[in-house]
Short mmCIF file of C-alpha atoms and ligand atoms in Angstrom, two decimals:
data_model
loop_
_atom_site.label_atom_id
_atom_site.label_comp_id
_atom_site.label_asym_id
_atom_site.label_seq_id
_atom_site.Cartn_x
_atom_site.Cartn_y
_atom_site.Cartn_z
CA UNK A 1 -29.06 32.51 190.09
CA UNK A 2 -31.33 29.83 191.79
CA UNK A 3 -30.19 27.78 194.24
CA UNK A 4 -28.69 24.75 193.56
CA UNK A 5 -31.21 22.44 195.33
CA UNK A 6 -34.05 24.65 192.64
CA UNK A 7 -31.63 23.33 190.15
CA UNK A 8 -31.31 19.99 191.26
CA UNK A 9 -35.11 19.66 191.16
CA UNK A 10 -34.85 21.24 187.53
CA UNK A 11 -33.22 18.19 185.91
CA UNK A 12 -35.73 16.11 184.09
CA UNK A 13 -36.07 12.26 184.94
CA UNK A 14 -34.80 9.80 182.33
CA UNK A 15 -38.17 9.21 181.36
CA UNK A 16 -39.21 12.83 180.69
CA UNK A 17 -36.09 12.61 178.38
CA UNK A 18 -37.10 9.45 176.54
CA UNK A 19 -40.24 10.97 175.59
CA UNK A 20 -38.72 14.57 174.73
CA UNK A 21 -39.18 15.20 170.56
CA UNK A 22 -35.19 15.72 170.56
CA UNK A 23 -34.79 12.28 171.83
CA UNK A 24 -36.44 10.78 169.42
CA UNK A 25 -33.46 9.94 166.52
CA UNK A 26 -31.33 8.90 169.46
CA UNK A 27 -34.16 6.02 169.68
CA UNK A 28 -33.91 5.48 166.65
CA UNK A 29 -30.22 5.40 166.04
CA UNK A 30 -29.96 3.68 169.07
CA UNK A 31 -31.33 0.55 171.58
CA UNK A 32 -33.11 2.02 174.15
CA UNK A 33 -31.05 0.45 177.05
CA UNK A 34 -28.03 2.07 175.29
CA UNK A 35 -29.95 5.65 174.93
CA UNK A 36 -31.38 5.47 178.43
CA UNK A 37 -27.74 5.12 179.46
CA UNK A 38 -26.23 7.80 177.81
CA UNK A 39 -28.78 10.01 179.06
CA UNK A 40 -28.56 8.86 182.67
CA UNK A 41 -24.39 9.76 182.32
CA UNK A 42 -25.35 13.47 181.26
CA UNK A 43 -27.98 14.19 184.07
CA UNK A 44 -25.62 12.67 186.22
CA UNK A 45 -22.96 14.83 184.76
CA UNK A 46 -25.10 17.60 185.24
CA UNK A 47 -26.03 16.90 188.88
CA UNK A 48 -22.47 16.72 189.67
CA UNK A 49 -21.57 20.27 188.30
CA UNK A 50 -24.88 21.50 190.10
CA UNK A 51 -23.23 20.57 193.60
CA UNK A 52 -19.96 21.46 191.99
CA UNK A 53 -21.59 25.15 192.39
CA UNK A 54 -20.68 25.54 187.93
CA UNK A 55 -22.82 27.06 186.42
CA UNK A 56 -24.79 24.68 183.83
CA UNK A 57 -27.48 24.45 181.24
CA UNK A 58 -29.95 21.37 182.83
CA UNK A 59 -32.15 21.76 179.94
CA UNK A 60 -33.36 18.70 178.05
CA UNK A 61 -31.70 19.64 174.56
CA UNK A 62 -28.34 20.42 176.32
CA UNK A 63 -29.03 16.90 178.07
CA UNK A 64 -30.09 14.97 175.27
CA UNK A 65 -27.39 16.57 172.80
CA UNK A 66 -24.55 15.35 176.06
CA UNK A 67 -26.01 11.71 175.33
CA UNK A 68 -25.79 11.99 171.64
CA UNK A 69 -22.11 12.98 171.72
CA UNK A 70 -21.25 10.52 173.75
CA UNK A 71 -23.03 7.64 172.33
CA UNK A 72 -21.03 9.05 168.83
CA UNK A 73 -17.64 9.11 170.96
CA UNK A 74 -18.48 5.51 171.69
CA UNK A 75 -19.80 3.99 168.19
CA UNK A 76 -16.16 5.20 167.05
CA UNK A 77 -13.74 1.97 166.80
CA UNK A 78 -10.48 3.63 168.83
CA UNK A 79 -8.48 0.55 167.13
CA UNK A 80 -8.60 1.89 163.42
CA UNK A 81 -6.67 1.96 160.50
CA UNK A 82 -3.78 4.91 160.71
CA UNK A 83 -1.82 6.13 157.48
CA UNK A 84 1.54 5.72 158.40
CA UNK A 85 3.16 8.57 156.89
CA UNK A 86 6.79 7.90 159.01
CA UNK A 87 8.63 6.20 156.10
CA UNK A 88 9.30 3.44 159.43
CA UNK A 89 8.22 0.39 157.28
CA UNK A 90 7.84 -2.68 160.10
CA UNK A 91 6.65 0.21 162.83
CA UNK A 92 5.99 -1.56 166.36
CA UNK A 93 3.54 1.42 167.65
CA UNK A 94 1.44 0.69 164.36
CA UNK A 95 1.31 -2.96 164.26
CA UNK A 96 4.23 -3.50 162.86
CA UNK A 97 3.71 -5.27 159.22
CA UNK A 98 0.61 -4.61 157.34
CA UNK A 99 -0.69 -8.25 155.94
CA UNK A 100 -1.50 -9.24 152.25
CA UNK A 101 -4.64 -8.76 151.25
CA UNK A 102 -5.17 -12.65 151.11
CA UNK A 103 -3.99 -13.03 154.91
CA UNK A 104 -6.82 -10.48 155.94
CA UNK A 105 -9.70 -12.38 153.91
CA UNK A 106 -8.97 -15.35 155.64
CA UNK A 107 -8.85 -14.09 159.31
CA UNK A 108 -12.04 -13.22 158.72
CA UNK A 109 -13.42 -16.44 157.17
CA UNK A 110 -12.16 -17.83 160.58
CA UNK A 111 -13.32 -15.45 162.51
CA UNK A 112 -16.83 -15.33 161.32
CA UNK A 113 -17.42 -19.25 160.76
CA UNK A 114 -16.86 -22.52 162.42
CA UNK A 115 -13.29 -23.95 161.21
CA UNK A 116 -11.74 -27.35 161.06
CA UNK A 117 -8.79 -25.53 164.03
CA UNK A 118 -8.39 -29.42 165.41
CA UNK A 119 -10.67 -31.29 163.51
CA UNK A 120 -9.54 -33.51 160.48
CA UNK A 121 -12.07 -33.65 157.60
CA UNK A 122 -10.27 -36.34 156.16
CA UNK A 123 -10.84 -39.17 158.93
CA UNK A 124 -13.12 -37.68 160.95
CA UNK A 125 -11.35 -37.55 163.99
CA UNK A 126 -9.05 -34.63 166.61
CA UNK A 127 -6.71 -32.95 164.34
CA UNK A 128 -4.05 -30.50 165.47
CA UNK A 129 -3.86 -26.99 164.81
CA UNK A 130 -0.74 -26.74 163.75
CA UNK A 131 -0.32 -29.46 161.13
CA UNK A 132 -1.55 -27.21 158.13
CA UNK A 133 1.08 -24.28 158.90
CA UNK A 134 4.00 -27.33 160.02
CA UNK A 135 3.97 -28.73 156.58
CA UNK A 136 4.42 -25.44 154.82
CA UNK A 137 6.74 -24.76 156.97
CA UNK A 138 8.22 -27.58 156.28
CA UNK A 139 8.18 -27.21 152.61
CA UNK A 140 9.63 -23.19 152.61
CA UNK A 141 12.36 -23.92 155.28
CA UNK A 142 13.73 -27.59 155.11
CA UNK A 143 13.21 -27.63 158.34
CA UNK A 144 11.96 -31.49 160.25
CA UNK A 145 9.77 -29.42 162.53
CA UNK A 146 7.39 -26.73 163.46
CA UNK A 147 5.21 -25.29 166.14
CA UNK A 148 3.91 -21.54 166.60
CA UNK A 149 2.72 -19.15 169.41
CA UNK A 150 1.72 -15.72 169.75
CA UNK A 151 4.76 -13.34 169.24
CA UNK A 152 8.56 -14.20 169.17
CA UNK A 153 9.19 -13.52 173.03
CA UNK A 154 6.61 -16.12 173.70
CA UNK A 155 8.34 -18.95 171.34
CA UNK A 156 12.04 -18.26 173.11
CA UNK A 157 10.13 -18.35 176.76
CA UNK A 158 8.69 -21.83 175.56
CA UNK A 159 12.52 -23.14 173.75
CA UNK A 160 14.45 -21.58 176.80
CA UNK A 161 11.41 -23.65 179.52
CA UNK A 162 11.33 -27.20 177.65
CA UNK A 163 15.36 -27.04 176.68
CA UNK A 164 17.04 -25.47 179.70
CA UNK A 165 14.65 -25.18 183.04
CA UNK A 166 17.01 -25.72 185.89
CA UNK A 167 20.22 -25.69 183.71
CA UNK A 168 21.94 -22.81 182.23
CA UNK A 169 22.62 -21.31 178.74
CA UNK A 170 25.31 -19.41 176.61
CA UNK A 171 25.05 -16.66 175.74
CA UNK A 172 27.65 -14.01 174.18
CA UNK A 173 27.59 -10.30 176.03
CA UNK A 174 27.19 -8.64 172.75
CA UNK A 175 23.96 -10.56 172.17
CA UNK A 176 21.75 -10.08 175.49
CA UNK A 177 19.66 -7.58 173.64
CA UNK A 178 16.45 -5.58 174.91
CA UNK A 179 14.15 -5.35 171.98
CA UNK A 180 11.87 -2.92 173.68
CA UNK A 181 8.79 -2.85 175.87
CA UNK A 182 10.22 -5.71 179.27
CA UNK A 183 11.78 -8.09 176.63
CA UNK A 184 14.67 -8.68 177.76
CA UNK A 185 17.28 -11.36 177.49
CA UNK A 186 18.47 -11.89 180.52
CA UNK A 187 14.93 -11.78 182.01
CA UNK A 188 13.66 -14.32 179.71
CA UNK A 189 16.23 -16.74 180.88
CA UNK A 190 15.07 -16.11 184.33
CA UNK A 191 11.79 -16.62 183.82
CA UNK A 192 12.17 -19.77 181.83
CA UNK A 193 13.73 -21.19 184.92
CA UNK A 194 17.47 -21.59 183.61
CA UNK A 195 20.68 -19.66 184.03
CA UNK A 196 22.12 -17.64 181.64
CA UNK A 197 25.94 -18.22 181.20
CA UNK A 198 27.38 -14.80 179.75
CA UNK A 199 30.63 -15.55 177.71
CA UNK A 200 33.00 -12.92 175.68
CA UNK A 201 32.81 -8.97 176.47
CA UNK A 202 30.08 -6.63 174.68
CA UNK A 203 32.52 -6.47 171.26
CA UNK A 204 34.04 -9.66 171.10
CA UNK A 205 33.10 -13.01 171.61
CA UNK A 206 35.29 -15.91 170.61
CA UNK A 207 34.79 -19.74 170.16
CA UNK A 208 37.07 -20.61 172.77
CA UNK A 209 34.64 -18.18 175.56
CA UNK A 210 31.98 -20.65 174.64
CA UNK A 211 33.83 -23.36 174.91
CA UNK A 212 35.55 -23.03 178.15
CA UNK A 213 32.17 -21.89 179.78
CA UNK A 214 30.37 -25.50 178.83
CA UNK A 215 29.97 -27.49 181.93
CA UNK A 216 28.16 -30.40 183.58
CA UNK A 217 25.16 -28.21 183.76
CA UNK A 218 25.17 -26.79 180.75
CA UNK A 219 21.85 -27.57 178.59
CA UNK A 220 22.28 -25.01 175.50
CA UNK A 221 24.16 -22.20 172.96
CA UNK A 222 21.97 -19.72 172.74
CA UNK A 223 22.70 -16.97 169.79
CA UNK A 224 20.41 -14.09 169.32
CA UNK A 225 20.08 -11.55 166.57
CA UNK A 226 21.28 -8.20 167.59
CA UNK A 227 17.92 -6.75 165.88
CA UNK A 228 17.76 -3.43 167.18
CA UNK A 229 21.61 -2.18 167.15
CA UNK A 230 24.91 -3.07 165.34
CA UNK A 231 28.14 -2.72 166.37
CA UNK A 232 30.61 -1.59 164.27
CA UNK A 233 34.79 -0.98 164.31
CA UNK A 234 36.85 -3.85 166.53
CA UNK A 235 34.21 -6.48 166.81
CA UNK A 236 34.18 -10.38 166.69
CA UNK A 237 31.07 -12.91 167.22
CA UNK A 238 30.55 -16.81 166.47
CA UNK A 239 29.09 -17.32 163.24
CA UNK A 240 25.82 -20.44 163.86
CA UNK A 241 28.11 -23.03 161.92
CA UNK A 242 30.79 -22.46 163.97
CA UNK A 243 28.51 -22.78 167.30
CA UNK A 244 26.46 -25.53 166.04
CA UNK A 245 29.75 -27.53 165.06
CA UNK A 246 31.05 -26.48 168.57
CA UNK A 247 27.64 -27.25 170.48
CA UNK A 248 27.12 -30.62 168.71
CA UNK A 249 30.79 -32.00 169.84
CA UNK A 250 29.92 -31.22 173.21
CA UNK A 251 26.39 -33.24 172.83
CA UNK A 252 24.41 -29.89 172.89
CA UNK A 253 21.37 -27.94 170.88
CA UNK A 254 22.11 -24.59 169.35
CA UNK A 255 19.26 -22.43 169.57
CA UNK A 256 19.09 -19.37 167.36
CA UNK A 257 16.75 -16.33 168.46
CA UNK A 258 16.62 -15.21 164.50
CA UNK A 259 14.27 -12.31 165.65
CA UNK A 260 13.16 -10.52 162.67
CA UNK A 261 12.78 -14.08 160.64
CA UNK A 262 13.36 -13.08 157.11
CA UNK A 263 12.38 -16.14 154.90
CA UNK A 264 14.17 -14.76 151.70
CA UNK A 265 17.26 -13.42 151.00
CA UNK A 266 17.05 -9.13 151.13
CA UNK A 267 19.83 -8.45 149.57
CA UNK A 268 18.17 -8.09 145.89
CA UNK A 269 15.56 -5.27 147.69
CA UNK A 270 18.66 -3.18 148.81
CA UNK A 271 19.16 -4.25 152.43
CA UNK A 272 21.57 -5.72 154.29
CA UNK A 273 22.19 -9.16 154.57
CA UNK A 274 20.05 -10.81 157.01
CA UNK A 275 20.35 -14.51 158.02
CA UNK A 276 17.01 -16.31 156.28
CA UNK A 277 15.61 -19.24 158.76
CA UNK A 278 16.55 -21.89 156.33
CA UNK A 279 20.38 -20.71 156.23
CA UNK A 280 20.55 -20.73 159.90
CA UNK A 281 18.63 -24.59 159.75
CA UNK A 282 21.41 -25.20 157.39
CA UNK A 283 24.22 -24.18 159.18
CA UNK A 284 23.04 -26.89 161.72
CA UNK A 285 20.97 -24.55 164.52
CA UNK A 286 18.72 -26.88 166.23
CA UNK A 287 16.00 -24.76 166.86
CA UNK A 288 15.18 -21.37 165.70
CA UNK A 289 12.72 -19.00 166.70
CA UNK A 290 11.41 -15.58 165.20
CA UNK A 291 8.47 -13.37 164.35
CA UNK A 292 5.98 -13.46 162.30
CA UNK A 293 5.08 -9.78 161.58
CA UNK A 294 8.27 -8.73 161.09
CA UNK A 295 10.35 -9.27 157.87
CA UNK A 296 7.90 -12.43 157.09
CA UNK A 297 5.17 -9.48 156.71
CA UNK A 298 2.40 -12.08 158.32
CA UNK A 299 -0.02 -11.44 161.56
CA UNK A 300 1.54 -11.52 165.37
CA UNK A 301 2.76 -14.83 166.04
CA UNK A 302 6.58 -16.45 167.09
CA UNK A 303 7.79 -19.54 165.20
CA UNK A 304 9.53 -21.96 166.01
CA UNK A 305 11.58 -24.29 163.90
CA UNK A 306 14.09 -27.59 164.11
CA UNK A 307 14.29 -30.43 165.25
CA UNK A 308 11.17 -32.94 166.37
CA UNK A 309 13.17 -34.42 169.37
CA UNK A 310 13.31 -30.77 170.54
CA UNK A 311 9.90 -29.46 169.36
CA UNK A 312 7.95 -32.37 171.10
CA UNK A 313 9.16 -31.66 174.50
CA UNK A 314 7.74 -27.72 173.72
CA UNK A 315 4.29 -29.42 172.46
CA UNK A 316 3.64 -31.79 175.71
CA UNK A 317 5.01 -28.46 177.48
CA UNK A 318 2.40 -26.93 180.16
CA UNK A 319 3.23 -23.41 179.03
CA UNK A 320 1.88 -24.39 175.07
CA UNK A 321 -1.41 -24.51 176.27
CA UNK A 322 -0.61 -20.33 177.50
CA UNK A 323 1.13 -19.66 174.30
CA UNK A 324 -0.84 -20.75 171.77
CA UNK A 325 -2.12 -18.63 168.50
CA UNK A 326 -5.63 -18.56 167.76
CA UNK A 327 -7.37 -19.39 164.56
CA UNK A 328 -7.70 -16.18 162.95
CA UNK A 329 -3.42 -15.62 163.27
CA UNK A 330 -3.27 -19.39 162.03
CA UNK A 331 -5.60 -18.76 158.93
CA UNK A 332 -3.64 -15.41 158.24
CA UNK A 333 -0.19 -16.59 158.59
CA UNK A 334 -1.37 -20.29 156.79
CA UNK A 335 -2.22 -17.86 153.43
CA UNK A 336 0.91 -15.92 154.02
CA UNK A 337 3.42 -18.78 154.41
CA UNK A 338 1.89 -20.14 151.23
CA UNK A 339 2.81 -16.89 149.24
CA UNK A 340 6.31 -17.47 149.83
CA UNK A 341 6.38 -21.08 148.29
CA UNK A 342 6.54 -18.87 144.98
CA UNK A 343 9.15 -15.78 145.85
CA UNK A 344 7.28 -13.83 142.85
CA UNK A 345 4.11 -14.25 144.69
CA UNK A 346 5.67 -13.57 148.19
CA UNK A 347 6.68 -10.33 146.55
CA UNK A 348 4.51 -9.09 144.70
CA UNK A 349 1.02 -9.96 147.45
CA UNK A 350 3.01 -9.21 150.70
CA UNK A 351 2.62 -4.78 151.28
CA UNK A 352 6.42 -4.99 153.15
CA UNK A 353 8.01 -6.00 149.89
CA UNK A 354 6.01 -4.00 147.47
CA UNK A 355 7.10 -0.66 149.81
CA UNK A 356 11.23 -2.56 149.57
CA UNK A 357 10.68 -2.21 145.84
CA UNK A 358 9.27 0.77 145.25
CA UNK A 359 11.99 2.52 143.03
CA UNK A 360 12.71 6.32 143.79
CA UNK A 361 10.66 7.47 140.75
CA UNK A 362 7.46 5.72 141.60
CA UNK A 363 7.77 7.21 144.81
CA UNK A 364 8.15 10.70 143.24
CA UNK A 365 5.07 10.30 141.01
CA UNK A 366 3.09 9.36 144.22
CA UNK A 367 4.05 12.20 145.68
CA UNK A 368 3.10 14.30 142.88
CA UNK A 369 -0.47 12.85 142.48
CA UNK A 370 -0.63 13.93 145.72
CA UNK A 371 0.20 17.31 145.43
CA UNK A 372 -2.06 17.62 142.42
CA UNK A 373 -4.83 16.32 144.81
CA UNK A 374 -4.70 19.76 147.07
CA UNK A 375 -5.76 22.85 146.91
CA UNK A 376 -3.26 24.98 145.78
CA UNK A 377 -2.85 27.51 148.43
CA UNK A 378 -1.55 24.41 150.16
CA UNK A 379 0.35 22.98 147.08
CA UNK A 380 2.19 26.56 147.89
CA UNK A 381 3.48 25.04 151.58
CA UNK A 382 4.62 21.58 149.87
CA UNK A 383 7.83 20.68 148.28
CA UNK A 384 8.90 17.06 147.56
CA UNK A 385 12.52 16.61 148.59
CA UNK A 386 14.37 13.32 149.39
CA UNK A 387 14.26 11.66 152.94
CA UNK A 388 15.18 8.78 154.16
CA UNK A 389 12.89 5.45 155.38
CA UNK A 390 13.98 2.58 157.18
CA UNK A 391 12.91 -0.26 157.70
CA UNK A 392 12.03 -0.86 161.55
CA UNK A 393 11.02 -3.32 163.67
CA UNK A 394 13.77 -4.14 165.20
CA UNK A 395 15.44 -5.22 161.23
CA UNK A 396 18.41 -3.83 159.62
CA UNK A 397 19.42 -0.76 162.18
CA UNK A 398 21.18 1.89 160.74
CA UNK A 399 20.14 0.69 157.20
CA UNK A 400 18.43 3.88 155.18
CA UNK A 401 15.90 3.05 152.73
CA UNK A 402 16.27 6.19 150.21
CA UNK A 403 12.94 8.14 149.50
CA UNK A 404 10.88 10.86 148.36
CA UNK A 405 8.88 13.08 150.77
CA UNK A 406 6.60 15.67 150.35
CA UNK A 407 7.89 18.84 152.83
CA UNK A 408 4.90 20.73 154.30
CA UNK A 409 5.92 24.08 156.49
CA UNK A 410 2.71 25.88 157.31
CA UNK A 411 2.37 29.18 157.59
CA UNK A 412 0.01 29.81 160.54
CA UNK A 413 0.39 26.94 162.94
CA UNK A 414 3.61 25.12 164.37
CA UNK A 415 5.04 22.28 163.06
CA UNK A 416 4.43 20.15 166.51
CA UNK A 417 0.56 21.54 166.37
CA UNK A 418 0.31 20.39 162.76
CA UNK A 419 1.92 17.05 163.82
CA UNK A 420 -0.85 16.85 166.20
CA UNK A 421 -3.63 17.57 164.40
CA UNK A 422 -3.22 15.08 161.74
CA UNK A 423 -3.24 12.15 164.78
CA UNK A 424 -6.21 13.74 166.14
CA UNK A 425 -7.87 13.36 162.15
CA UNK A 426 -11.08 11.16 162.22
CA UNK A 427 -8.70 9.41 159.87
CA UNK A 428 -5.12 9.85 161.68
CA UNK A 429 -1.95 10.74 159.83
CA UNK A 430 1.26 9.88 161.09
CA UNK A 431 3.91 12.23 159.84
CA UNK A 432 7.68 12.83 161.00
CA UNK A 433 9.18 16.17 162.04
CA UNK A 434 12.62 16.25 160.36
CA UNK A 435 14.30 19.66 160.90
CA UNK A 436 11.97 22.53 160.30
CA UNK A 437 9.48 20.57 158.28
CA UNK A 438 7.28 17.92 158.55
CA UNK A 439 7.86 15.13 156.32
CA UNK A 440 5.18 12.63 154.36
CA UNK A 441 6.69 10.13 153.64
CA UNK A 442 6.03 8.32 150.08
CA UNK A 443 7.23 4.59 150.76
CA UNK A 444 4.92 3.73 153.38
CA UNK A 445 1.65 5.55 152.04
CA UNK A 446 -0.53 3.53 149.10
CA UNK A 447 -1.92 5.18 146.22
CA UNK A 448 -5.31 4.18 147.53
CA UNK A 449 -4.71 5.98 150.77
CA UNK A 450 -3.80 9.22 149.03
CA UNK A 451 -7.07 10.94 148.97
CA UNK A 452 -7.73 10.17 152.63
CA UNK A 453 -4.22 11.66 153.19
CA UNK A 454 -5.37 14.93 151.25
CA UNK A 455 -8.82 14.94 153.43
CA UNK A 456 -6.78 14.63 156.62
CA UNK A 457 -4.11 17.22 155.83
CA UNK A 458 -7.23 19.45 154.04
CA UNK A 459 -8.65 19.18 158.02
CA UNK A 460 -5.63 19.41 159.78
CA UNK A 461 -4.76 22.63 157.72
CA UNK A 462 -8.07 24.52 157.80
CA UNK A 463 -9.01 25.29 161.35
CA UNK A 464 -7.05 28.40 161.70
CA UNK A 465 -7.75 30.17 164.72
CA UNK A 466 -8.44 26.87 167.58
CA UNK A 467 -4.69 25.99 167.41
C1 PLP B 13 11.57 -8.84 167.92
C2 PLP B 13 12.42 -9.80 168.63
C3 PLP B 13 11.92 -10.56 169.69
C4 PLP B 13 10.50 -10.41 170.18
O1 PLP B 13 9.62 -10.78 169.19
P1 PLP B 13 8.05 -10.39 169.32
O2 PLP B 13 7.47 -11.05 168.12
O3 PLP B 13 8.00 -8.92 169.31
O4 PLP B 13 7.57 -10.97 170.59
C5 PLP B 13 12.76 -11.45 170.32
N1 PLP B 13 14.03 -11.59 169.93
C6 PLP B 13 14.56 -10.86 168.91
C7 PLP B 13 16.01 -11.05 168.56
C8 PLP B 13 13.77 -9.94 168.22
O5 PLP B 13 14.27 -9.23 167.22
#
């Protein structure tokens, strides 16, 4: 073997490379700042194993084919559409609710042209951003008032900071919830700037530990959704009507952290019952707060609804400015709040419903298309057997969702390696591993999505030997 200073001298210059025939679709595939790059990273990648003493092919193909891969590896989006295979309907890791088709047309209008954001056509003068999405609001909730920011933690940072900065704030033990991630309740309040009060023991919390724990520096009741857990056998909590009728005596706002924000009733899609914003602005909260891409099935965004005297101290607030949603979110979750001014329409446009409604059979003939869609020495490693979905994001825990799955036990690679190789997919699968099987399941796949799904699984199946 040469010596490695020989070698060094060996690699061509960046402009012997530019001019090489092989190099000549990567100009034309690509700028020539962004080619000349990509080929400077490979001969320095090859330098570096050089005086690594590796052995290594300095040739101008090798080089050139180094800064083709890579440019590839970099054309690739790495944020890109997943099939969510889990059966986990509002699923945090995978962006939790997928939007109407509407919502996603106009994010893009937004995005892509100049919008009226906080200018009104009508007299020509400042508008604010918020006044198209506070009147709809307005209209689906009954509620006086409405602002929104960027996720749900961000709208109880900015209630907690405007109401309660300096004061403190009631809270029961069995609510001071971690939803995941650093959310937590007690290090909200401390980072709003106000105490939190705790009243009652983790499984029961009575009226009268609210009421003895109100003081001269006392500034709210605070009662949050337990989204993420339940707690069952000898329990008690405060009901909102209760609290508010409690809090209002005493001269104080009720603020309800609502969480996963369902805006109709989900009783008639088989789920639990979950307190809708307007029943909670009925029962007299002052202010509630929740998500937007959770049960509401809309982009990222926390809203916040009640009453103006609160909400106007939040607008003039300094941390507004911080919190605010931009106009793509605002044109999404505009067209999605609209949907729901016609439940039929919410329904039947918004993906999170149509996979609540999906009945058992539907599900069964999804799965069979796509069984009929595979090969069938592959059919022969599928069965379609029942599982259960749920429906996630911090809604409804414990609740089951009954559905159909299609079973796949391969006979050559492991069930974790097959698990694998779907995510690695150029068009990734997310499946489950439920006993000794991994599980597909129906309710959160489309029928649209079903012949990617066979492509993927096709892939993920068919490299035998490079397990
Ligand atoms: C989900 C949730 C939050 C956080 O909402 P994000 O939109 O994820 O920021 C806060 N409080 C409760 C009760 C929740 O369920």
């Amino acid at each position: 073997m040469s010596q490695p200073s020989s070698q060094l001298r060996d690699i061509p210059s960046i402009a012997q490379l530019l001019h090489h025939p092989s190099a000549q679709d990567l100009l034309r595939d690509y700028s020539p700042a962004l080619a000349a790059n990509a080929l400077r990273a490979a001969t320095d990648a090859v330098r570096d194993s050089i005086l690594a003493g590796q052995a290594i092919q300095s040739n101008p193909e090798h080089i050139i084919d180094e800064a083709r891969s890579s440019l590839q590896q970099g054309e690739k989006m790495q944020l890109r559409p997943v099939i969510n295979a889990t059966g986990i309907l509002l699923h945090t890791n995978l962006g939790r609710a997928p939007m109407a088709q509407c919502a996603g047309e106009a994010a893009k209008q937004a995005a892509i042209h100049y919008t009226n954001l906080e200018f009104d056509c009508l007299a020509g003068i400042r508008g604010d951003r918020l006044d198209p999405i506070k009147s709809i609001l307005r209209d689906i909730t009954g509620a006086e008032d409405a602002l929104v920011v960027n996720n749900n933690a961000a709208a109880v940072l900015l209630v907690l900071s405007s109401i309660a900065q300096g004061r403190d704030v009631i809270v029961s033990r069995g609510e001071l919830v971690e939803i995941g991630g650093s959310f937590r309740i007690p290090d909200v309040m401390t980072q709003s700037g106000c105490m939190l009060k705790e009243v009652g023991t983790t499984n029961k919390t009575r009226l009268s530990d609210y009421e003895h724990a109100i003081g001269e520096t006392t500034a709210a009741l605070m009662k949050v959704h337990c989204s993420n857990y339940k707690m069952i056998g000898f329990t008690q909590s405060v009901g909102v009507k209760e609290l508010t009728a409690l809090a209002h005596k005493r001269g104080l706002p009720l603020i309800h952290d609502l969480g996963s924000g369902a805006l109709l009733p989900l009783t008639p899609y088989g789920m639990p019952m979950e307190p809708t914003a307007k029943e909670s602005l009925s029962h007299g909260a002052d202010v509630v707060c929740f998500s937007a891409d959770k049960l509401l099935g809309g982009p990222q965004a926390g809203i916040i609804i009640g009453k103006t005297k609160y909400l106007n101290a939040m607008r003039t607030h300094p941390l507004m400015r911080a919190l605010r949603a931009d106009k793509m979110t605002l044109a999404a979750l505009e067209v999605t709040l609209k949907l729901y001014r016609d439940e039929a329409l919410a329904t039947c446009q918004i993906p999170l419903y149509r996979m609540l409604l999906e009945d058992i059979e539907c599900l069964t003939k999804r799965a069979e298309t796509f069984l009929a869609l595979l090969h069938p020495r592959l059919q022969t490693l599928c069965s379609i057997v029942t599982s259960q979905a749920q429906l996630g994001g911090g809604s409804a825990p414990g609740e089951i969702l009954p559905s159909i799955a299609v079973s796949l036990q391969p006979d050559h690679i492991s069930l974790n390696q097959l698990y694998l190789r779907l995510i690695g997919c150029e068009y990734p699968v997310i499946a489950r591993i439920h006993e000794n099987s991994l599980l597909l399941d129906m309710r959160t796949l489309r029928d649209e999505e079903l012949s990617l799904l066979t492509q993927s699984l096709t892939a993920a199946l068919a490299h035998k030997e490079q397990a």
